[in-house]
Amino acid sequence: DGGITQSPKYLFRKEGQNVTLSCEQNLNHDAMYWYRQDPGQGLRLIYYSQIVNDFQKGDIAEGYSVSREKKESFPLTVTSAQKNPTAFYLCASRRRAGTGSGNTIYFGEGSWLTVV
Amino acid sequence: GQQLNQSPQSMFIQEGEDVSMNCTSSSIFNTWLWYKQDPGEGPVLLIALYKAGELTSNGRLTAQFGITRKDSFLNISASIPSDVGIYFCAGQLLGPGGGADGLTFGKGTHLIIQP
């Protein structure tokens, strides 16, 4: 099946640890995104990438890092600098930004991160 | 980033009723997208709109791209229990501005269906 795969679905982090969330897409999309969703809140953009080896900070990038070494992969690392990391994380992708169907963004199933 | 105003924030309806929700902005968009999100899952695309005035249906769902390009609505007819969830709108800004290539999200409408 074509789509966006996030793993793991559930992850527990100890204080001071870095953890990495995986996001893989086989849709041949150029752009990929990471969003954070807190209970009762909308989606907040962490990082996005429009092309391999390039990425941009979103609205809440502090305490997070990403890489885009391959078109299909966009992993997110939650570092120990992120003081309140407990949230639901969503990865998304789209063919390209511009007009028409290339604008349509598709989401993965999400990953829950909890600090213990 | 640019905000979309989505309303209502929540809806409590009886099974079988029709539902209507909308998103508005002061900016012009060239794409409107509607999603449904179940608890603990990622948003699933319901309807995509690419032209002003476009009216598109997907089963019991109907959405329209406002003629001014600043708004969109989603209607659900004859609601059923599985319609429960959070519905999000998203818009692609026409021109510069906004976050992440101009993609902007509403904060969602919580739909609750009373038996």
PDB file of C-alpha atoms in Angstrom:
ATOM      1  CA  ASP A   1       0.000   0.000   0.000  1.00  0.00           C
ATOM      2  CA  GLY A   2       1.174   3.544  -0.706  1.00  0.00           C
ATOM      3  CA  GLY A   3       1.288   5.934   2.189  1.00  0.00           C
ATOM      4  CA  ILE A   4       3.133   7.428   5.115  1.00  0.00           C
ATOM      5  CA  THR A   5       4.445   5.189   7.856  1.00  0.00           C
ATOM      6  CA  GLN A   6       5.348   6.497  11.281  1.00  0.00           C
ATOM      7  CA  SER A   7       7.084   4.479  13.953  1.00  0.00           C
ATOM      8  CA  PRO A   8       6.930   3.735  16.742  1.00  0.00           C
ATOM      9  CA  LYS A   9       3.275   4.350  17.561  1.00  0.00           C
ATOM     10  CA  TYR A  10       4.073   4.739  21.260  1.00  0.00           C
ATOM     11  CA  LEU A  11       7.382   5.865  22.750  1.00  0.00           C
ATOM     12  CA  PHE A  12       8.449   6.612  26.285  1.00  0.00           C
ATOM     13  CA  ARG A  13      11.355   8.926  27.009  1.00  0.00           C
ATOM     14  CA  LYS A  14      13.277   9.365  30.200  1.00  0.00           C
ATOM     15  CA  GLU A  15      14.384  12.787  31.311  1.00  0.00           C
ATOM     16  CA  GLY A  16      17.570  13.842  29.505  1.00  0.00           C
ATOM     17  CA  GLN A  17      17.237  11.351  26.668  1.00  0.00           C
ATOM     18  CA  ASN A  18      17.073  12.031  22.963  1.00  0.00           C
ATOM     19  CA  VAL A  19      14.550   9.992  20.976  1.00  0.00           C
ATOM     20  CA  THR A  20      13.935   9.706  17.253  1.00  0.00           C
ATOM     21  CA  LEU A  21      10.598   9.279  15.500  1.00  0.00           C
ATOM     22  CA  SER A  22      10.669   7.688  12.089  1.00  0.00           C
ATOM     23  CA  CYS A  23       8.652   8.823   9.073  1.00  0.00           C
ATOM     24  CA  GLU A  24       8.798   7.058   5.705  1.00  0.00           C
ATOM     25  CA  GLN A  25       6.697   7.748   2.608  1.00  0.00           C
ATOM     26  CA  ASN A  26       6.463   5.817  -0.667  1.00  0.00           C
ATOM     27  CA  LEU A  27       4.316   8.409  -2.452  1.00  0.00           C
ATOM     28  CA  ASN A  28       7.301  10.002  -4.214  1.00  0.00           C
ATOM     29  CA  HIS A  29       6.416  13.311  -2.562  1.00  0.00           C
ATOM     30  CA  ASP A  30       8.940  16.135  -2.513  1.00  0.00           C
ATOM     31  CA  ALA A  31       7.796  17.906   0.662  1.00  0.00           C
ATOM     32  CA  MET A  32       7.583  16.431   4.156  1.00  0.00           C
ATOM     33  CA  TYR A  33       6.439  17.951   7.431  1.00  0.00           C
ATOM     34  CA  TRP A  34       6.386  17.328  11.174  1.00  0.00           C
ATOM     35  CA  TYR A  35       3.557  18.636  13.336  1.00  0.00           C
ATOM     36  CA  ARG A  36       2.916  18.507  17.059  1.00  0.00           C
ATOM     37  CA  GLN A  37      -0.613  18.143  18.416  1.00  0.00           C
ATOM     38  CA  ASP A  38      -1.480  18.697  22.083  1.00  0.00           C
ATOM     39  CA  PRO A  39      -4.897  17.766  23.549  1.00  0.00           C
ATOM     40  CA  GLY A  40      -7.547  20.221  22.417  1.00  0.00           C
ATOM     41  CA  GLN A  41      -5.028  22.108  20.309  1.00  0.00           C
ATOM     42  CA  GLY A  42      -4.564  22.530  16.600  1.00  0.00           C
ATOM     43  CA  LEU A  43      -1.541  21.399  14.613  1.00  0.00           C
ATOM     44  CA  ARG A  44       1.717  23.247  15.194  1.00  0.00           C
ATOM     45  CA  LEU A  45       4.536  23.009  12.654  1.00  0.00           C
ATOM     46  CA  ILE A  46       7.929  21.823  13.923  1.00  0.00           C
ATOM     47  CA  TYR A  47      10.024  21.417  10.754  1.00  0.00           C
ATOM     48  CA  TYR A  48       9.453  20.944   7.070  1.00  0.00           C
ATOM     49  CA  SER A  49      11.506  19.953   4.059  1.00  0.00           C
ATOM     50  CA  GLN A  50      10.764  20.790   0.435  1.00  0.00           C
ATOM     51  CA  ILE A  51      13.653  18.834  -1.048  1.00  0.00           C
ATOM     52  CA  VAL A  52      16.353  16.355  -0.102  1.00  0.00           C
ATOM     53  CA  ASN A  53      19.169  17.791   2.014  1.00  0.00           C
ATOM     54  CA  ASP A  54      17.200  20.916   2.843  1.00  0.00           C
ATOM     55  CA  PHE A  55      14.802  21.707   5.688  1.00  0.00           C
ATOM     56  CA  GLN A  56      13.280  24.744   7.375  1.00  0.00           C
ATOM     57  CA  LYS A  57      12.238  25.535  10.934  1.00  0.00           C
ATOM     58  CA  GLY A  58       8.561  25.820  11.670  1.00  0.00           C
ATOM     59  CA  ASP A  59       6.828  27.659  14.498  1.00  0.00           C
ATOM     60  CA  ILE A  60       8.093  25.468  17.360  1.00  0.00           C
ATOM     61  CA  ALA A  61      11.468  24.073  16.248  1.00  0.00           C
ATOM     62  CA  GLU A  62      13.339  24.618  19.528  1.00  0.00           C
ATOM     63  CA  GLY A  63      14.383  21.318  21.100  1.00  0.00           C
ATOM     64  CA  TYR A  64      13.867  19.329  17.889  1.00  0.00           C
ATOM     65  CA  SER A  65      16.100  18.352  14.984  1.00  0.00           C
ATOM     66  CA  VAL A  66      15.521  16.683  11.610  1.00  0.00           C
ATOM     67  CA  SER A  67      17.409  15.350   8.619  1.00  0.00           C
ATOM     68  CA  ARG A  68      16.421  14.707   5.000  1.00  0.00           C
ATOM     69  CA  GLU A  69      19.073  12.489   3.502  1.00  0.00           C
ATOM     70  CA  LYS A  70      16.617  10.556   1.354  1.00  0.00           C
ATOM     71  CA  LYS A  71      13.465  11.663  -0.405  1.00  0.00           C
ATOM     72  CA  GLU A  72      11.325   9.066   1.323  1.00  0.00           C
ATOM     73  CA  SER A  73      12.582   9.604   4.878  1.00  0.00           C
ATOM     74  CA  PHE A  74      12.264  12.519   7.324  1.00  0.00           C
ATOM     75  CA  PRO A  75      13.129  11.462  10.891  1.00  0.00           C
ATOM     76  CA  LEU A  76      12.459  13.770  13.845  1.00  0.00           C
ATOM     77  CA  THR A  77      14.700  13.787  16.923  1.00  0.00           C
ATOM     78  CA  VAL A  78      13.259  15.109  20.149  1.00  0.00           C
ATOM     79  CA  THR A  79      16.250  16.282  22.144  1.00  0.00           C
ATOM     80  CA  SER A  80      16.682  16.711  25.870  1.00  0.00           C
ATOM     81  CA  ALA A  81      16.427  20.469  25.255  1.00  0.00           C
ATOM     82  CA  GLN A  82      12.699  20.066  24.580  1.00  0.00           C
ATOM     83  CA  LYS A  83      11.274  20.621  28.044  1.00  0.00           C
ATOM     84  CA  ASN A  84       7.713  19.530  27.406  1.00  0.00           C
ATOM     85  CA  PRO A  85       7.866  16.816  24.756  1.00  0.00           C
ATOM     86  CA  THR A  86       4.797  14.785  25.760  1.00  0.00           C
ATOM     87  CA  ALA A  87       2.469  15.084  22.750  1.00  0.00           C
ATOM     88  CA  PHE A  88       1.102  13.416  19.639  1.00  0.00           C
ATOM     89  CA  TYR A  89       3.433  13.852  16.632  1.00  0.00           C
ATOM     90  CA  LEU A  90       2.221  13.779  13.055  1.00  0.00           C
ATOM     91  CA  CYS A  91       4.315  13.397   9.931  1.00  0.00           C
ATOM     92  CA  ALA A  92       2.884  14.541   6.608  1.00  0.00           C
ATOM     93  CA  SER A  93       3.880  14.857   2.973  1.00  0.00           C
ATOM     94  CA  ARG A  94       2.737  16.349  -0.316  1.00  0.00           C
ATOM     95  CA  ARG A  95       3.953  16.276  -3.889  1.00  0.00           C
ATOM     96  CA  ARG A  96       4.811  19.972  -4.007  1.00  0.00           C
ATOM     97  CA  ALA A  97       3.532  23.345  -2.898  1.00  0.00           C
ATOM     98  CA  GLY A  98       1.920  25.456  -5.599  1.00  0.00           C
ATOM     99  CA  THR A  99      -1.430  24.823  -7.216  1.00  0.00           C
ATOM    100  CA  GLY A 100      -3.801  21.967  -7.789  1.00  0.00           C
ATOM    101  CA  SER A 101      -3.504  18.473  -6.432  1.00  0.00           C
ATOM    102  CA  GLY A 102       0.166  18.959  -5.589  1.00  0.00           C
ATOM    103  CA  ASN A 103      -1.018  21.010  -2.619  1.00  0.00           C
ATOM    104  CA  THR A 104      -2.876  18.119  -1.035  1.00  0.00           C
ATOM    105  CA  ILE A 105      -1.150  17.018   2.161  1.00  0.00           C
ATOM    106  CA  TYR A 106      -1.398  13.494   3.534  1.00  0.00           C
ATOM    107  CA  PHE A 107      -0.731  12.407   7.113  1.00  0.00           C
ATOM    108  CA  GLY A 108       0.771   9.420   8.835  1.00  0.00           C
ATOM    109  CA  GLU A 109      -1.008   7.690  11.708  1.00  0.00           C
ATOM    110  CA  GLY A 110       0.915   9.577  14.366  1.00  0.00           C
ATOM    111  CA  SER A 111       3.276   8.753  17.214  1.00  0.00           C
ATOM    112  CA  TRP A 112       2.615   9.249  20.907  1.00  0.00           C
ATOM    113  CA  LEU A 113       5.600  10.403  22.941  1.00  0.00           C
ATOM    114  CA  THR A 114       5.443  10.361  26.722  1.00  0.00           C
ATOM    115  CA  VAL A 115       8.093  11.479  29.186  1.00  0.00           C
ATOM    116  CA  VAL A 116       8.460   9.181  32.186  1.00  0.00           C
TER     117      VAL A 116
ATOM    118  CA  GLY B   1       1.469  31.994  10.903  1.00  0.00           C
ATOM    119  CA  GLN B   2      -1.768  32.919   9.239  1.00  0.00           C
ATOM    120  CA  GLN B   3      -4.856  31.616  11.037  1.00  0.00           C
ATOM    121  CA  LEU B   4      -7.975  30.042   9.741  1.00  0.00           C
ATOM    122  CA  ASN B   5     -11.131  30.620  11.776  1.00  0.00           C
ATOM    123  CA  GLN B   6     -12.988  27.345  12.007  1.00  0.00           C
ATOM    124  CA  SER B   7     -16.455  27.151  13.522  1.00  0.00           C
ATOM    125  CA  PRO B   8     -18.170  25.868  15.422  1.00  0.00           C
ATOM    126  CA  GLN B   9     -15.551  24.652  17.886  1.00  0.00           C
ATOM    127  CA  SER B  10     -17.833  21.761  18.877  1.00  0.00           C
ATOM    128  CA  MET B  11     -21.208  20.377  17.922  1.00  0.00           C
ATOM    129  CA  PHE B  12     -23.592  18.161  19.877  1.00  0.00           C
ATOM    130  CA  ILE B  13     -26.183  16.663  17.552  1.00  0.00           C
ATOM    131  CA  GLN B  14     -28.666  13.813  17.361  1.00  0.00           C
ATOM    132  CA  GLU B  15     -28.046  10.868  15.075  1.00  0.00           C
ATOM    133  CA  GLY B  16     -29.655  11.520  11.710  1.00  0.00           C
ATOM    134  CA  GLU B  17     -29.219  15.291  11.816  1.00  0.00           C
ATOM    135  CA  ASP B  18     -27.324  17.238   9.195  1.00  0.00           C
ATOM    136  CA  VAL B  19     -24.076  18.995  10.153  1.00  0.00           C
ATOM    137  CA  SER B  20     -22.478  22.148   8.799  1.00  0.00           C
ATOM    138  CA  MET B  21     -19.118  23.665   9.637  1.00  0.00           C
ATOM    139  CA  ASN B  22     -16.967  26.305   7.976  1.00  0.00           C
ATOM    140  CA  CYS B  23     -13.574  27.952   7.783  1.00  0.00           C
ATOM    141  CA  THR B  24     -12.931  31.588   7.019  1.00  0.00           C
ATOM    142  CA  SER B  25      -9.916  33.821   6.630  1.00  0.00           C
ATOM    143  CA  SER B  26      -9.021  37.357   5.664  1.00  0.00           C
ATOM    144  CA  SER B  27      -6.533  35.945   3.124  1.00  0.00           C
ATOM    145  CA  ILE B  28      -7.052  34.327  -0.255  1.00  0.00           C
ATOM    146  CA  PHE B  29      -6.459  30.598  -0.730  1.00  0.00           C
ATOM    147  CA  ASN B  30      -6.011  28.493  -3.852  1.00  0.00           C
ATOM    148  CA  THR B  31      -6.703  25.148  -2.173  1.00  0.00           C
ATOM    149  CA  TRP B  32      -9.053  24.003   0.585  1.00  0.00           C
ATOM    150  CA  LEU B  33      -8.752  20.610   2.230  1.00  0.00           C
ATOM    151  CA  TRP B  34     -11.025  18.914   4.748  1.00  0.00           C
ATOM    152  CA  TYR B  35      -9.882  16.153   7.103  1.00  0.00           C
ATOM    153  CA  LYS B  36     -11.378  13.904   9.783  1.00  0.00           C
ATOM    154  CA  GLN B  37      -9.311  12.782  12.742  1.00  0.00           C
ATOM    155  CA  ASP B  38     -10.308   9.914  15.037  1.00  0.00           C
ATOM    156  CA  PRO B  39      -8.841   9.810  18.575  1.00  0.00           C
ATOM    157  CA  GLY B  40      -5.207   8.738  18.536  1.00  0.00           C
ATOM    158  CA  GLU B  41      -5.017   8.570  14.749  1.00  0.00           C
ATOM    159  CA  GLY B  42      -3.725  10.781  11.976  1.00  0.00           C
ATOM    160  CA  PRO B  43      -6.082  13.048   9.985  1.00  0.00           C
ATOM    161  CA  VAL B  44      -7.634  11.414   6.927  1.00  0.00           C
ATOM    162  CA  LEU B  45      -8.388  13.467   3.827  1.00  0.00           C
ATOM    163  CA  LEU B  46     -12.117  13.755   3.106  1.00  0.00           C
ATOM    164  CA  ILE B  47     -12.378  16.298   0.302  1.00  0.00           C
ATOM    165  CA  ALA B  48      -9.924  18.458  -1.650  1.00  0.00           C
ATOM    166  CA  LEU B  49     -11.015  21.644  -3.452  1.00  0.00           C
ATOM    167  CA  TYR B  50      -8.846  23.450  -6.006  1.00  0.00           C
ATOM    168  CA  LYS B  51     -11.066  26.016  -7.746  1.00  0.00           C
ATOM    169  CA  ALA B  52     -13.174  28.902  -6.485  1.00  0.00           C
ATOM    170  CA  GLY B  53     -16.835  27.953  -6.493  1.00  0.00           C
ATOM    171  CA  GLU B  54     -16.074  24.233  -6.703  1.00  0.00           C
ATOM    172  CA  LEU B  55     -18.641  22.006  -5.000  1.00  0.00           C
ATOM    173  CA  THR B  56     -17.560  18.417  -4.333  1.00  0.00           C
ATOM    174  CA  SER B  57     -19.282  15.473  -2.699  1.00  0.00           C
ATOM    175  CA  ASN B  58     -17.922  12.329  -1.087  1.00  0.00           C
ATOM    176  CA  GLY B  59     -20.838  10.124  -0.032  1.00  0.00           C
ATOM    177  CA  ARG B  60     -22.789  12.032   2.625  1.00  0.00           C
ATOM    178  CA  LEU B  61     -20.167  14.779   2.717  1.00  0.00           C
ATOM    179  CA  THR B  62     -20.271  17.926   0.607  1.00  0.00           C
ATOM    180  CA  ALA B  63     -17.741  20.752   0.618  1.00  0.00           C
ATOM    181  CA  GLN B  64     -17.491  24.003  -1.296  1.00  0.00           C
ATOM    182  CA  PHE B  65     -14.656  26.380  -2.139  1.00  0.00           C
ATOM    183  CA  GLY B  66     -16.042  29.871  -1.501  1.00  0.00           C
ATOM    184  CA  ILE B  67     -16.303  32.189  -4.471  1.00  0.00           C
ATOM    185  CA  THR B  68     -14.273  34.863  -2.664  1.00  0.00           C
ATOM    186  CA  ARG B  69     -11.502  32.267  -2.076  1.00  0.00           C
ATOM    187  CA  LYS B  70     -11.532  33.212   1.627  1.00  0.00           C
ATOM    188  CA  ASP B  71     -13.819  30.514   2.959  1.00  0.00           C
ATOM    189  CA  SER B  72     -15.021  26.932   2.666  1.00  0.00           C
ATOM    190  CA  PHE B  73     -17.763  24.859   4.254  1.00  0.00           C
ATOM    191  CA  LEU B  74     -18.283  21.159   4.918  1.00  0.00           C
ATOM    192  CA  ASN B  75     -21.721  19.584   5.268  1.00  0.00           C
ATOM    193  CA  ILE B  76     -22.516  16.092   6.524  1.00  0.00           C
ATOM    194  CA  SER B  77     -25.979  14.777   5.835  1.00  0.00           C
ATOM    195  CA  ALA B  78     -27.879  12.253   7.969  1.00  0.00           C
ATOM    196  CA  SER B  79     -25.141  11.839  10.583  1.00  0.00           C
ATOM    197  CA  ILE B  80     -24.317   8.384  11.920  1.00  0.00           C
ATOM    198  CA  PRO B  81     -22.318   7.351  15.026  1.00  0.00           C
ATOM    199  CA  SER B  82     -19.076   6.784  13.087  1.00  0.00           C
ATOM    200  CA  ASP B  83     -19.065  10.450  12.048  1.00  0.00           C
ATOM    201  CA  VAL B  84     -17.860  11.305  15.567  1.00  0.00           C
ATOM    202  CA  GLY B  85     -14.414  12.882  15.537  1.00  0.00           C
ATOM    203  CA  ILE B  86     -12.542  16.112  14.901  1.00  0.00           C
ATOM    204  CA  TYR B  87     -12.876  17.766  11.500  1.00  0.00           C
ATOM    205  CA  PHE B  88     -10.065  20.046  10.292  1.00  0.00           C
ATOM    206  CA  CYS B  89      -9.892  22.447   7.425  1.00  0.00           C
ATOM    207  CA  ALA B  90      -6.631  23.413   5.760  1.00  0.00           C
ATOM    208  CA  GLY B  91      -5.928  26.066   3.174  1.00  0.00           C
ATOM    209  CA  GLN B  92      -3.060  26.823   0.832  1.00  0.00           C
ATOM    210  CA  LEU B  93      -2.400  30.558   0.689  1.00  0.00           C
ATOM    211  CA  LEU B  94      -2.319  32.211  -2.715  1.00  0.00           C
ATOM    212  CA  GLY B  95       0.846  34.268  -2.702  1.00  0.00           C
ATOM    213  CA  PRO B  96       3.441  34.813   0.015  1.00  0.00           C
ATOM    214  CA  GLY B  97       2.852  34.478   3.717  1.00  0.00           C
ATOM    215  CA  GLY B  98       1.780  31.785   6.096  1.00  0.00           C
ATOM    216  CA  GLY B  99       3.832  28.904   7.408  1.00  0.00           C
ATOM    217  CA  ALA B 100       5.221  25.846   5.653  1.00  0.00           C
ATOM    218  CA  ASP B 101       4.751  26.855   2.048  1.00  0.00           C
ATOM    219  CA  GLY B 102       1.585  28.753   2.924  1.00  0.00           C
ATOM    220  CA  LEU B 103      -0.292  25.735   4.332  1.00  0.00           C
ATOM    221  CA  THR B 104      -2.569  26.816   7.189  1.00  0.00           C
ATOM    222  CA  PHE B 105      -4.852  24.755   9.456  1.00  0.00           C
ATOM    223  CA  GLY B 106      -8.031  25.473  11.342  1.00  0.00           C
ATOM    224  CA  LYS B 107      -8.220  24.351  14.982  1.00  0.00           C
ATOM    225  CA  GLY B 108     -10.911  21.785  14.351  1.00  0.00           C
ATOM    226  CA  THR B 109     -14.597  21.120  15.003  1.00  0.00           C
ATOM    227  CA  HIS B 110     -15.400  18.405  17.548  1.00  0.00           C
ATOM    228  CA  LEU B 111     -18.475  16.488  16.412  1.00  0.00           C
ATOM    229  CA  ILE B 112     -20.342  14.587  19.121  1.00  0.00           C
ATOM    230  CA  ILE B 113     -23.413  12.537  18.277  1.00  0.00           C
ATOM    231  CA  GLN B 114     -25.975  11.786  20.924  1.00  0.00           C
ATOM    232  CA  PRO B 115     -27.921   8.545  20.486  1.00  0.00           C
TER     233      PRO B 115
END
